[in-house]
Amino acid sequence: ETGVTQTPRHLVMGMTNKKSLKCEQHLGHNAMYWYKQSAKKPLELMFVYSLEERVENNSVPSRFSPECPNSSHLFLHLHTLQPEDSALYLCASSRRGQNTGELFFGEGSRLTVL
Amino acid sequence: AQSVTQPDIHITVSEGASLELRCNYSYGATPYLFWYVQSPGQGLQLLLKYFSGDTLVQGIKGFEAEFKRSQSSFNLRKPSVHWSDAAEYFCAVESSGAGSYQLTFGKGTKLSVIP
């Protein structure tokens, strides 16, 4: 079992739909992240949660809404998305406060917006 | 602002050949540097990291990287490539100091291995 699990692995949605991506980590970490990976672009950090509080929001449009109900779970709620939002969304976790710099990534959720 | 440049988008090597993937960074302070690998359909996995000390760091799967401050580089090397090394490789620099883990990634280098 991988340490960071993302569901669904693939999602196709229309621009008027509302859907959610889920991430769960089994590593005892206390920080969780959402990254966006688009073709030919560097990975973009979207949100950071530390101890269940949002500590970073990198100018992400409001049609993306994160939720972190506890240190093991992270959601990304999606509504009225645009075709340019089609990408691979990666969840990651880490242990903040320890100088390791290591992020543990899930396998990603491939999102296609029609 | 910090940035990471991976000048090679795609590299093809023969199995058993040596490999060097280039990474240059722009960062004012002493950087924390990382190499991650992403196999098809997978998330990213940390190969190695540099924080301080010995400028030659060893990682998993037989990879190593050398930090050269004078060249602002952190190139990844492997003496003999295996077919299973075919993947995309990302260099990253930590943005704002120890503990923040806000990594700035390069665009990646895709490695193909010819049997």
Tab-separated table of C-alpha atoms in Angstrom:
chain	number	residue	atom	x	y	z
A	1	GLU	CA	0.000	0.000	0.000
A	2	THR	CA	1.419	3.355	-0.990
A	3	GLY	CA	1.851	6.014	1.671
A	4	VAL	CA	-0.232	8.614	-0.151
A	5	THR	CA	-3.407	7.521	-1.907
A	6	GLN	CA	-5.365	9.648	-4.331
A	7	THR	CA	-8.844	9.033	-5.707
A	8	PRO	CA	-10.126	9.040	-8.317
A	9	ARG	CA	-7.166	8.332	-10.570
A	10	HIS	CA	-9.043	9.679	-13.583
A	11	LEU	CA	-11.875	12.188	-13.748
A	12	VAL	CA	-13.727	13.700	-16.691
A	13	MET	CA	-16.077	16.559	-15.971
A	14	GLY	CA	-17.979	19.261	-17.730
A	15	MET	CA	-17.485	22.912	-16.961
A	16	THR	CA	-20.687	23.085	-14.924
A	17	ASN	CA	-20.024	20.014	-12.803
A	18	LYS	CA	-18.942	19.873	-9.189
A	19	LYS	CA	-16.522	17.152	-8.192
A	20	SER	CA	-13.903	16.477	-5.545
A	21	LEU	CA	-10.458	14.939	-5.457
A	22	LYS	CA	-9.448	13.029	-2.352
A	23	CYS	CA	-6.045	12.407	-0.834
A	24	GLU	CA	-5.195	10.238	2.152
A	25	GLN	CA	-1.794	9.735	3.730
A	26	HIS	CA	-0.831	6.860	6.003
A	27	LEU	CA	2.603	8.166	6.982
A	28	GLY	CA	1.817	10.134	10.121
A	29	HIS	CA	2.796	13.388	8.412
A	30	ASN	CA	1.481	16.758	9.493
A	31	ALA	CA	1.643	18.752	6.258
A	32	MET	CA	-0.203	18.146	3.005
A	33	TYR	CA	0.032	19.786	-0.389
A	34	TRP	CA	-1.779	20.065	-3.695
A	35	TYR	CA	0.312	20.456	-6.842
A	36	LYS	CA	-0.818	20.920	-10.425
A	37	GLN	CA	1.193	19.260	-13.204
A	38	SER	CA	0.465	20.450	-16.725
A	39	ALA	CA	2.220	19.440	-19.899
A	40	LYS	CA	5.372	21.439	-20.625
A	41	LYS	CA	5.072	23.451	-17.404
A	42	PRO	CA	6.805	23.060	-14.068
A	43	LEU	CA	4.889	21.637	-11.159
A	44	GLU	CA	2.831	24.377	-9.574
A	45	LEU	CA	2.217	24.472	-5.847
A	46	MET	CA	-1.443	25.233	-5.209
A	47	PHE	CA	-2.093	24.827	-1.507
A	48	VAL	CA	-0.232	23.854	1.649
A	49	TYR	CA	-1.831	22.700	4.869
A	50	SER	CA	0.158	22.391	8.061
A	51	LEU	CA	-1.489	20.910	11.112
A	52	GLU	CA	-4.795	21.227	9.280
A	53	GLU	CA	-4.444	24.960	8.745
A	54	ARG	CA	-3.974	26.408	5.295
A	55	VAL	CA	-0.604	28.115	5.252
A	56	GLU	CA	-0.197	28.736	1.558
A	57	ASN	CA	-2.482	29.609	-1.311
A	58	ASN	CA	-0.542	30.425	-4.426
A	59	SER	CA	-3.045	32.662	-6.188
A	60	VAL	CA	-5.237	29.763	-7.121
A	61	PRO	CA	-8.632	30.627	-8.669
A	62	SER	CA	-11.588	30.271	-6.352
A	63	ARG	CA	-13.056	27.512	-8.504
A	64	PHE	CA	-10.548	25.308	-6.631
A	65	SER	CA	-11.437	24.911	-2.978
A	66	PRO	CA	-9.267	22.834	-0.635
A	67	GLU	CA	-10.372	21.178	2.565
A	68	CYS	CA	-8.276	19.468	5.217
A	69	PRO	CA	-10.554	17.917	7.855
A	70	ASN	CA	-7.686	16.181	9.667
A	71	SER	CA	-3.977	15.558	9.237
A	72	SER	CA	-4.557	12.426	7.176
A	73	HIS	CA	-7.046	13.700	4.625
A	74	LEU	CA	-7.028	16.430	2.025
A	75	PHE	CA	-9.670	17.283	-0.521
A	76	LEU	CA	-9.770	19.515	-3.560
A	77	HIS	CA	-13.282	20.597	-4.443
A	78	LEU	CA	-13.782	21.558	-8.065
A	79	HIS	CA	-16.573	23.639	-9.572
A	80	THR	CA	-17.130	25.507	-12.821
A	81	LEU	CA	-13.716	24.554	-14.108
A	82	GLN	CA	-12.241	25.601	-17.430
A	83	PRO	CA	-10.651	23.384	-20.083
A	84	GLU	CA	-7.241	24.837	-19.180
A	85	ASP	CA	-7.635	23.282	-15.738
A	86	SER	CA	-7.145	19.865	-17.305
A	87	ALA	CA	-3.990	18.478	-15.706
A	88	LEU	CA	-2.575	15.934	-13.309
A	89	TYR	CA	-3.257	16.954	-9.723
A	90	LEU	CA	-0.728	15.602	-7.273
A	91	CYS	CA	-1.134	15.377	-3.540
A	92	ALA	CA	1.914	15.218	-1.303
A	93	SER	CA	2.655	15.041	2.386
A	94	SER	CA	5.634	15.714	4.606
A	95	ARG	CA	6.700	16.034	8.198
A	96	ARG	CA	7.139	19.725	8.852
A	97	GLY	CA	9.627	20.749	11.462
A	98	GLN	CA	12.173	18.172	10.410
A	99	ASN	CA	14.876	19.231	8.055
A	100	THR	CA	14.404	16.571	5.440
A	101	GLY	CA	12.752	18.444	2.602
A	102	GLU	CA	11.223	15.228	1.389
A	103	LEU	CA	7.753	15.228	-0.047
A	104	PHE	CA	5.878	11.976	-0.485
A	105	PHE	CA	3.619	12.114	-3.526
A	106	GLY	CA	0.518	10.221	-4.487
A	107	GLU	CA	0.084	8.868	-7.999
A	108	GLY	CA	-2.104	11.772	-8.998
A	109	SER	CA	-5.607	12.379	-10.277
A	110	ARG	CA	-5.788	12.975	-14.032
A	111	LEU	CA	-8.478	15.597	-14.617
A	112	THR	CA	-10.025	16.341	-17.998
A	113	VAL	CA	-12.424	19.267	-18.294
A	114	LEU	CA	-14.649	19.213	-21.354
B	1	ALA	CA	12.763	34.796	-7.040
B	2	GLN	CA	14.264	31.386	-7.249
B	3	SER	CA	14.183	29.375	-10.457
B	4	VAL	CA	15.355	26.031	-11.730
B	5	THR	CA	16.440	25.325	-15.287
B	6	GLN	CA	16.716	21.896	-16.806
B	7	PRO	CA	18.044	22.618	-20.287
B	8	ASP	CA	17.411	19.168	-21.728
B	9	ILE	CA	13.779	18.321	-22.359
B	10	HIS	CA	14.441	14.801	-23.611
B	11	ILE	CA	17.533	12.594	-23.490
B	12	THR	CA	17.986	9.140	-24.991
B	13	VAL	CA	20.767	6.824	-23.868
B	14	SER	CA	21.633	3.209	-24.458
B	15	GLU	CA	21.323	0.742	-21.621
B	16	GLY	CA	24.632	0.474	-19.815
B	17	ALA	CA	25.779	3.924	-20.870
B	18	SER	CA	26.513	6.694	-18.417
B	19	LEU	CA	24.047	9.475	-17.772
B	20	GLU	CA	24.229	13.099	-16.740
B	21	LEU	CA	21.155	15.292	-16.380
B	22	ARG	CA	21.766	18.990	-16.008
B	23	CYS	CA	20.206	21.353	-13.518
B	24	ASN	CA	20.951	25.015	-12.909
B	25	TYR	CA	19.325	27.074	-10.215
B	26	SER	CA	18.972	30.687	-9.326
B	27	TYR	CA	18.729	31.344	-5.611
B	28	GLY	CA	20.260	34.006	-3.437
B	29	ALA	CA	21.045	32.024	-0.316
B	30	THR	CA	22.505	28.592	0.191
B	31	PRO	CA	20.061	26.360	-1.629
B	32	TYR	CA	18.480	23.145	-0.582
B	33	LEU	CA	18.455	21.041	-3.743
B	34	PHE	CA	16.598	17.909	-4.732
B	35	TRP	CA	16.172	15.453	-7.565
B	36	TYR	CA	12.869	13.642	-7.978
B	37	VAL	CA	11.902	10.933	-10.465
B	38	GLN	CA	8.474	10.280	-11.939
B	39	SER	CA	7.784	6.989	-13.684
B	40	PRO	CA	4.845	6.847	-16.109
B	41	GLY	CA	1.541	6.931	-14.289
B	42	GLN	CA	3.215	7.473	-10.941
B	43	GLY	CA	3.809	10.288	-8.517
B	44	LEU	CA	7.224	11.763	-7.809
B	45	GLN	CA	9.824	9.970	-5.710
B	46	LEU	CA	12.834	11.590	-4.069
B	47	LEU	CA	16.151	10.373	-5.492
B	48	LEU	CA	18.510	12.511	-3.425
B	49	LYS	CA	18.930	15.832	-1.697
B	50	TYR	CA	21.639	18.330	-0.810
B	51	PHE	CA	21.495	20.553	2.242
B	52	SER	CA	25.123	21.144	3.214
B	53	GLY	CA	28.457	19.413	3.642
B	54	ASP	CA	29.888	17.060	1.071
B	55	THR	CA	29.027	18.399	-2.367
B	56	LEU	CA	28.746	14.919	-3.852
B	57	VAL	CA	25.582	13.240	-2.621
B	58	GLN	CA	24.476	9.691	-3.110
B	59	GLY	CA	20.890	8.711	-3.694
B	60	ILE	CA	18.750	5.702	-4.325
B	61	LYS	CA	18.920	3.474	-7.408
B	62	GLY	CA	22.623	4.208	-7.926
B	63	PHE	CA	22.216	7.919	-8.658
B	64	GLU	CA	24.481	10.681	-7.430
B	65	ALA	CA	24.566	14.438	-7.833
B	66	GLU	CA	27.228	17.068	-7.388
B	67	PHE	CA	26.591	20.566	-6.083
B	68	LYS	CA	28.801	23.204	-7.694
B	69	ARG	CA	28.204	26.599	-6.197
B	70	SER	CA	30.438	28.398	-8.687
B	71	GLN	CA	28.340	27.078	-11.559
B	72	SER	CA	24.988	27.166	-9.743
B	73	SER	CA	24.528	23.580	-10.821
B	74	PHE	CA	23.334	20.333	-9.331
B	75	ASN	CA	23.739	17.727	-12.048
B	76	LEU	CA	22.468	14.198	-11.657
B	77	ARG	CA	24.632	11.272	-12.742
B	78	LYS	CA	24.533	7.531	-13.025
B	79	PRO	CA	27.474	5.443	-14.308
B	80	SER	CA	25.390	2.750	-15.982
B	81	VAL	CA	21.771	3.232	-16.946
B	82	HIS	CA	19.215	0.441	-16.679
B	83	TRP	CA	16.054	0.180	-18.783
B	84	SER	CA	14.002	0.724	-15.640
B	85	ASP	CA	15.505	4.214	-15.297
B	86	ALA	CA	13.327	5.443	-18.161
B	87	ALA	CA	11.255	8.157	-16.504
B	88	GLU	CA	11.030	11.901	-16.078
B	89	TYR	CA	13.469	13.596	-13.746
B	90	PHE	CA	12.835	16.835	-11.893
B	91	CYS	CA	15.309	19.096	-10.179
B	92	ALA	CA	13.962	21.287	-7.388
B	93	VAL	CA	15.116	23.985	-4.992
B	94	GLU	CA	13.556	24.795	-1.668
B	95	SER	CA	12.067	28.226	-1.729
B	96	SER	CA	12.202	29.735	1.682
B	97	GLY	CA	14.373	27.990	4.153
B	98	ALA	CA	14.425	24.880	6.188
B	99	GLY	CA	11.108	23.389	7.111
B	100	SER	CA	8.901	25.118	4.575
B	101	TYR	CA	9.224	22.461	1.875
B	102	GLN	CA	7.919	24.848	-0.764
B	103	LEU	CA	9.796	23.449	-3.686
B	104	THR	CA	10.341	25.184	-7.002
B	105	PHE	CA	10.622	22.567	-9.717
B	106	GLY	CA	12.272	22.592	-13.101
B	107	LYS	CA	10.276	21.550	-16.143
B	108	GLY	CA	11.777	18.102	-16.115
B	109	THR	CA	13.954	15.955	-18.359
B	110	LYS	CA	12.437	12.883	-19.915
B	111	LEU	CA	14.874	9.979	-20.134
B	112	SER	CA	14.442	7.242	-22.718
B	113	VAL	CA	16.620	4.120	-22.585
B	114	ILE	CA	17.429	2.087	-25.681
B	115	PRO	CA	17.881	-1.640	-25.013
